[in-house]
mmCIF file of C-alpha atoms in Angstrom:
data_model
loop_
_atom_site.group_PDB
_atom_site.id
_atom_site.type_symbol
_atom_site.label_atom_id
_atom_site.label_comp_id
_atom_site.label_asym_id
_atom_site.label_seq_id
_atom_site.Cartn_x
_atom_site.Cartn_y
_atom_site.Cartn_z
ATOM 1 C CA MET A 1017 122.820 65.845 46.693
ATOM 2 C CA LYS A 1018 119.039 65.945 46.822
ATOM 3 C CA PRO A 1019 117.573 67.754 49.877
ATOM 4 C CA TRP A 1020 115.580 64.704 51.003
ATOM 5 C CA LEU A 1021 118.750 62.581 50.868
ATOM 6 C CA ARG A 1022 120.709 65.140 52.903
ATOM 7 C CA LEU A 1023 117.940 65.161 55.490
ATOM 8 C CA THR A 1024 117.795 61.371 55.543
ATOM 9 C CA LEU A 1025 121.549 61.094 56.065
ATOM 10 C CA GLY A 1026 121.964 64.188 58.231
ATOM 11 C CA ALA A 1027 119.216 63.632 60.797
ATOM 12 C CA PRO A 1028 120.736 60.454 62.291
ATOM 13 C CA LEU A 1029 124.162 62.118 62.403
ATOM 14 C CA LEU A 1030 122.762 65.156 64.188
ATOM 15 C CA ALA A 1031 120.891 62.918 66.624
ATOM 16 C CA ALA A 1032 124.086 60.968 67.330
ATOM 17 C CA VAL A 1033 126.049 64.180 68.009
ATOM 18 C CA ILE A 1034 123.357 65.465 70.368
ATOM 19 C CA ALA A 1035 123.084 62.119 72.166
ATOM 20 C CA GLY A 1036 126.872 61.858 72.448
ATOM 21 C CA THR A 1037 127.200 65.363 73.854
ATOM 22 C CA TRP A 1038 124.414 64.679 76.379
ATOM 23 C CA ALA A 1039 126.013 61.388 77.420
ATOM 24 C CA VAL A 1040 129.419 63.001 77.951
ATOM 25 C CA TRP A 1041 127.883 65.870 79.924
ATOM 26 C CA ARG A 1042 125.927 63.530 82.201
ATOM 27 C CA GLN A 1043 129.044 61.422 82.886
ATOM 28 C CA ILE A 1044 130.976 64.375 84.274
ATOM 29 C CA GLU A 1045 130.671 63.977 87.985
ATOM 30 C CA ALA A 1046 129.763 67.065 89.915
ATOM 31 C CA PRO A 1047 129.162 66.448 93.596
ATOM 32 C CA ALA A 1048 126.186 67.993 95.334
ATOM 33 C CA SER A 1049 126.767 71.716 95.231
ATOM 34 C CA PRO A 1050 128.800 73.183 98.054
ATOM 35 C CA ALA A 1051 128.485 76.634 96.398
ATOM 36 C CA ASP A 1052 127.000 78.404 99.402
ATOM 37 C CA PRO A 1053 126.620 82.152 98.802
ATOM 38 C CA ASN A 1054 126.309 82.646 102.578
ATOM 39 C CA ASP A 1055 129.660 81.005 103.371
ATOM 40 C CA ARG A 1056 131.923 84.043 103.793
ATOM 41 C CA ALA A 1057 135.185 82.101 103.475
ATOM 42 C CA MET A 1058 134.015 80.366 100.300
ATOM 43 C CA VAL A 1059 132.764 83.629 98.793
ATOM 44 C CA ALA A 1060 136.080 85.355 99.616
ATOM 45 C CA LEU A 1061 138.023 82.553 97.927
ATOM 46 C CA GLY A 1062 135.660 82.716 94.944
ATOM 47 C CA LYS A 1063 136.102 86.472 94.622
ATOM 48 C CA ASP A 1064 139.883 86.026 94.617
ATOM 49 C CA VAL A 1065 139.782 83.227 92.024
ATOM 50 C CA TYR A 1066 137.292 85.199 89.905
ATOM 51 C CA GLY A 1067 139.643 88.179 90.000
ATOM 52 C CA ARG A 1068 142.556 86.085 88.738
ATOM 53 C CA HIS A 1069 140.768 83.979 86.120
ATOM 54 C CA CYS A 1070 137.379 85.428 85.132
ATOM 55 C CA LEU A 1071 137.420 89.196 85.571
ATOM 56 C CA SER A 1072 139.314 89.948 82.349
ATOM 57 C CA CYS A 1073 136.396 88.636 80.260
ATOM 58 C CA HIS A 1074 133.350 88.720 82.528
ATOM 59 C CA GLY A 1075 134.124 92.100 84.107
ATOM 60 C CA ARG A 1076 134.954 93.529 87.515
ATOM 61 C CA ASN A 1077 131.260 93.775 88.387
ATOM 62 C CA LEU A 1078 130.242 90.542 86.594
ATOM 63 C CA GLU A 1079 128.818 92.686 83.790
ATOM 64 C CA GLY A 1080 130.225 90.639 80.900
ATOM 65 C CA GLU A 1081 131.363 91.993 77.577
ATOM 66 C CA ARG A 1082 129.439 94.609 75.670
ATOM 67 C CA ASP A 1083 126.735 93.284 73.314
ATOM 68 C CA TRP A 1084 127.214 89.809 74.753
ATOM 69 C CA ARG A 1085 124.336 88.349 72.726
ATOM 70 C CA THR A 1086 125.836 89.450 69.390
ATOM 71 C CA PRO A 1087 128.613 87.304 67.883
ATOM 72 C CA LYS A 1088 131.990 88.951 67.365
ATOM 73 C CA ALA A 1089 133.567 89.206 63.909
ATOM 74 C CA ASN A 1090 135.147 85.767 64.483
ATOM 75 C CA GLY A 1091 131.693 84.259 65.105
ATOM 76 C CA ARG A 1092 132.281 83.643 68.813
ATOM 77 C CA LEU A 1093 129.972 85.051 71.434
ATOM 78 C CA PRO A 1094 131.313 87.632 73.887
ATOM 79 C CA ALA A 1095 131.546 86.705 77.569
ATOM 80 C CA PRO A 1096 128.089 86.946 79.145
ATOM 81 C CA PRO A 1097 127.398 88.773 82.382
ATOM 82 C CA HIS A 1098 127.157 86.783 85.577
ATOM 83 C CA ASP A 1099 125.071 89.403 87.340
ATOM 84 C CA GLU A 1100 121.276 89.402 87.273
ATOM 85 C CA THR A 1101 121.192 90.833 83.716
ATOM 86 C CA GLY A 1102 122.718 87.675 82.220
ATOM 87 C CA HIS A 1103 121.587 84.095 82.024
ATOM 88 C CA THR A 1104 123.966 82.451 84.506
ATOM 89 C CA TRP A 1105 121.202 82.211 87.090
ATOM 90 C CA HIS A 1106 119.053 80.202 84.669
ATOM 91 C CA HIS A 1107 121.483 77.291 85.067
ATOM 92 C CA SER A 1108 121.832 74.830 87.919
ATOM 93 C CA ASP A 1109 124.940 74.720 90.070
ATOM 94 C CA ARG A 1110 125.844 71.427 88.400
ATOM 95 C CA GLN A 1111 125.622 72.987 84.937
ATOM 96 C CA LEU A 1112 127.709 75.963 86.040
ATOM 97 C CA PHE A 1113 130.317 73.629 87.532
ATOM 98 C CA VAL A 1114 130.589 71.539 84.348
ATOM 99 C CA LEU A 1115 130.625 74.647 82.154
ATOM 100 C CA THR A 1116 133.500 76.092 84.171
ATOM 101 C CA LYS A 1117 135.443 72.867 84.505
ATOM 102 C CA VAL A 1118 135.080 71.560 80.943
ATOM 103 C CA GLY A 1119 133.978 74.627 78.979
ATOM 104 C CA PRO A 1120 130.931 75.280 76.773
ATOM 105 C CA ARG A 1121 131.782 72.363 74.518
ATOM 106 C CA ALA A 1122 130.405 70.083 77.245
ATOM 107 C CA PHE A 1123 126.960 71.377 76.228
ATOM 108 C CA ALA A 1124 127.375 72.637 72.682
ATOM 109 C CA GLY A 1125 129.534 69.855 71.285
ATOM 110 C CA PRO A 1126 133.210 69.492 70.395
ATOM 111 C CA ASN A 1127 133.100 71.751 67.334
ATOM 112 C CA TYR A 1128 131.629 74.755 69.137
ATOM 113 C CA GLN A 1129 133.903 77.770 68.773
ATOM 114 C CA THR A 1130 134.373 79.722 71.992
ATOM 115 C CA ASP A 1131 136.883 81.862 73.858
ATOM 116 C CA MET A 1132 135.805 80.247 77.157
ATOM 117 C CA PRO A 1133 138.329 77.628 78.220
ATOM 118 C CA GLY A 1134 137.677 74.755 80.539
ATOM 119 C CA TYR A 1135 139.501 75.156 83.851
ATOM 120 C CA ALA A 1136 139.966 71.485 84.746
ATOM 121 C CA ASP A 1137 143.755 71.827 84.569
ATOM 122 C CA THR A 1138 143.858 75.264 86.209
ATOM 123 C CA LEU A 1139 141.376 75.318 89.086
ATOM 124 C CA SER A 1140 140.525 72.771 91.738
ATOM 125 C CA ASP A 1141 136.911 71.697 92.175
ATOM 126 C CA ARG A 1142 136.865 73.689 95.410
ATOM 127 C CA GLU A 1143 137.969 76.842 93.568
ATOM 128 C CA ILE A 1144 135.305 76.338 90.886
ATOM 129 C CA TRP A 1145 132.593 75.919 93.527
ATOM 130 C CA ALA A 1146 133.937 79.005 95.310
ATOM 131 C CA VAL A 1147 133.627 81.110 92.141
ATOM 132 C CA ILE A 1148 130.041 79.923 91.752
ATOM 133 C CA ALA A 1149 129.350 80.821 95.396
ATOM 134 C CA TYR A 1150 130.874 84.284 94.853
ATOM 135 C CA ILE A 1151 128.758 84.910 91.752
ATOM 136 C CA LYS A 1152 125.605 83.725 93.550
ATOM 137 C CA SER A 1153 126.397 85.980 96.520
ATOM 138 C CA THR A 1154 125.888 89.033 94.291
ATOM 139 C CA TRP A 1155 122.396 88.115 93.092
ATOM 140 C CA PRO A 1156 119.217 89.602 94.546
ATOM 141 C CA ASN A 1157 117.068 87.219 96.585
ATOM 142 C CA ARG A 1158 114.465 86.643 93.844
ATOM 143 C CA VAL A 1159 117.169 85.609 91.349
ATOM 144 C CA LEU A 1160 118.921 83.432 93.920
ATOM 145 C CA ALA A 1161 115.628 81.727 94.825
ATOM 146 C CA TYR A 1162 114.915 80.951 91.177
ATOM 147 C CA GLN A 1163 118.417 79.543 90.635
ATOM 148 C CA GLN A 1164 118.199 77.438 93.794
ATOM 149 C CA ASP A 1165 114.969 75.939 92.461
ATOM 150 C CA VAL A 1166 116.678 75.136 89.141
ATOM 151 C CA THR A 1167 119.540 73.530 91.071
ATOM 152 C CA GLY A 1168 117.118 71.444 93.119
ATOM 153 C CA ARG A 1169 115.480 70.082 89.963
ATOM 154 C CA ASP A 1170 118.845 69.077 88.444
ATOM 155 C CA ARG A 1171 119.699 66.387 90.974
#
């Protein structure tokens, strides 16, 4: 097939996939964030849930897997850190909620290969928000302030 023909046929398909992924992501309802890093009870619940469901990949100290930016042999990315060295704090609470509930495919599309499952059938919304609160409770003030600004713009 000629390159110009592939581009002509492929561009609308790619646009449709991107638009479809965006539409699905925006339809997932995430209530206003109750992920309060100053709520001790919520943070304690989040730490417990994190320990049972997240620690094995993201690490005891939220450090993620080694070389988390480099794909593994199977092409999948390692689990990123959730501490200040990662990119979790670049995302709004809503994005973090959807990512945890549905999985990365909510953003990257249905064919994205990942080891990160969605937890919709495992964790309640309250538990997901609690994990987010726990993670946020470990960030330094400057990181937390930046992430709160990102969250405010995503409403």
